[in-house]
Short mmCIF file of C-alpha atoms in Angstrom, two decimals:
data_model
loop_
_atom_site.label_atom_id
_atom_site.label_comp_id
_atom_site.label_asym_id
_atom_site.label_seq_id
_atom_site.Cartn_x
_atom_site.Cartn_y
_atom_site.Cartn_z
CA UNK A 29 -92.71 -1.92 -40.05
CA UNK A 30 -91.93 -0.87 -36.52
CA UNK A 31 -94.12 -2.02 -33.64
CA UNK A 32 -95.48 1.53 -33.25
CA UNK A 33 -96.45 1.64 -36.94
CA UNK A 34 -98.22 -1.70 -36.59
CA UNK A 35 -100.09 -0.53 -33.48
CA UNK A 36 -101.02 2.74 -35.21
CA UNK A 37 -102.32 0.91 -38.28
CA UNK A 38 -104.47 -1.35 -36.10
CA UNK A 39 -105.76 1.62 -34.07
CA UNK A 40 -106.78 3.40 -37.28
CA UNK A 41 -109.14 0.57 -38.18
CA UNK A 42 -112.66 0.55 -36.80
CA UNK A 43 -114.39 -2.71 -36.05
CA UNK A 44 -113.17 -5.58 -33.96
CA UNK A 45 -113.19 -8.12 -36.82
CA UNK A 46 -111.21 -5.83 -39.12
CA UNK A 47 -108.66 -5.20 -36.36
CA UNK A 48 -108.32 -8.97 -35.93
CA UNK A 49 -107.68 -9.42 -39.65
CA UNK A 50 -105.03 -6.68 -39.61
CA UNK A 51 -103.39 -8.19 -36.54
CA UNK A 52 -103.38 -11.64 -38.19
CA UNK A 53 -101.00 -10.27 -40.84
CA UNK A 54 -98.34 -10.05 -38.14
CA UNK A 55 -98.90 -13.44 -36.50
CA UNK A 56 -95.25 -14.40 -36.99
CA UNK A 57 -93.87 -11.23 -35.36
CA UNK A 58 -92.52 -12.47 -32.01
CA UNK A 59 -91.69 -8.97 -30.78
CA UNK A 60 -95.27 -7.83 -31.38
CA UNK A 61 -96.56 -10.90 -29.54
CA UNK A 62 -94.37 -10.05 -26.54
CA UNK A 63 -95.53 -6.41 -26.53
CA UNK A 64 -99.18 -7.48 -26.61
CA UNK A 65 -98.63 -10.08 -23.87
CA UNK A 66 -96.89 -7.63 -21.53
CA UNK A 67 -99.52 -4.96 -22.14
CA UNK A 68 -102.56 -7.17 -21.64
CA UNK A 69 -101.57 -9.93 -19.25
CA UNK A 70 -103.11 -9.45 -15.80
CA UNK A 71 -100.21 -11.49 -14.35
CA UNK A 72 -97.60 -8.94 -15.40
CA UNK A 73 -97.45 -5.75 -13.35
CA UNK A 74 -94.79 -3.04 -13.48
CA UNK A 75 -95.62 -1.13 -10.27
CA UNK A 76 -95.01 2.28 -11.87
CA UNK A 77 -97.66 4.91 -11.22
CA UNK A 78 -96.30 7.66 -13.45
CA UNK A 79 -94.03 7.65 -16.48
CA UNK A 80 -90.99 9.87 -15.71
CA UNK A 81 -89.94 12.77 -17.94
CA UNK A 82 -87.26 11.71 -20.44
CA UNK A 83 -85.66 12.58 -23.76
CA UNK A 84 -85.22 9.61 -26.13
CA UNK A 85 -81.69 9.33 -27.51
CA UNK A 86 -81.76 5.97 -29.26
CA UNK A 87 -79.07 3.33 -29.01
CA UNK A 88 -81.00 0.34 -27.71
CA UNK A 89 -83.67 -1.81 -29.31
CA UNK A 90 -87.24 -2.36 -28.22
CA UNK A 91 -86.40 -6.01 -27.60
CA UNK A 92 -83.66 -5.02 -25.14
CA UNK A 93 -86.04 -2.64 -23.38
CA UNK A 94 -88.70 -5.34 -22.98
CA UNK A 95 -86.10 -7.59 -21.37
CA UNK A 96 -85.17 -4.69 -19.09
CA UNK A 97 -88.79 -4.39 -17.94
CA UNK A 98 -88.46 -7.80 -16.29
CA UNK A 99 -86.58 -6.12 -13.43
CA UNK A 100 -89.65 -3.97 -12.75
CA UNK A 101 -92.19 -6.78 -13.00
CA UNK A 102 -90.08 -9.06 -10.80
CA UNK A 103 -89.65 -6.24 -8.24
CA UNK A 104 -85.84 -6.31 -8.48
CA UNK A 105 -85.97 -2.51 -8.48
CA UNK A 106 -88.65 -0.60 -6.59
CA UNK A 107 -89.69 2.91 -5.59
CA UNK A 108 -87.61 5.86 -6.76
CA UNK A 109 -84.95 3.47 -8.03
CA UNK A 110 -87.57 1.88 -10.32
CA UNK A 111 -88.56 5.29 -11.68
CA UNK A 112 -84.92 6.08 -12.44
CA UNK A 113 -84.47 2.65 -14.00
CA UNK A 114 -87.49 3.18 -16.27
CA UNK A 115 -86.20 6.64 -17.21
CA UNK A 116 -82.86 5.15 -18.25
CA UNK A 117 -84.66 2.53 -20.39
CA UNK A 118 -86.85 5.15 -22.08
CA UNK A 119 -83.91 7.49 -22.66
CA UNK A 120 -81.94 4.75 -24.40
CA UNK A 121 -84.66 4.15 -27.02
CA UNK A 122 -85.88 5.85 -30.15
CA UNK A 123 -89.00 8.01 -29.74
CA UNK A 124 -91.25 5.36 -31.34
CA UNK A 125 -89.90 2.52 -29.20
CA UNK A 126 -90.15 4.64 -26.04
CA UNK A 127 -93.80 5.32 -26.90
CA UNK A 128 -94.43 1.56 -27.15
CA UNK A 129 -92.80 1.01 -23.74
CA UNK A 130 -95.01 3.75 -22.26
CA UNK A 131 -98.08 2.00 -23.67
CA UNK A 132 -96.92 -1.34 -22.21
CA UNK A 133 -96.33 0.23 -18.76
CA UNK A 134 -99.77 1.87 -18.91
CA UNK A 135 -101.30 -1.49 -19.95
CA UNK A 136 -103.05 0.21 -22.86
CA UNK A 137 -101.85 -0.16 -26.45
CA UNK A 138 -104.64 2.22 -27.58
#
């Protein structure tokens, strides 16, 4: 299952306890753990106010994109350069992976 499929399956479940049980099925998925950490940690900020327009083309993995987000959270790229950097990350992903990155940037996995 992709990370987006996992997040969608959890979102489709009502009830906090049931969501927890569903999430527990994926306790060994390190990529999912990293996505959840980046999306919910108050210590991690990306300093992006608006997701830029992009067209996903594929080519890179979600794991590579999450590593790329470090440049934003560490303020290595800022301002318009950061927006362009994020656009290049999103463009290099599949549509599902780009959606996950958008959710991480927005700090809301829905």
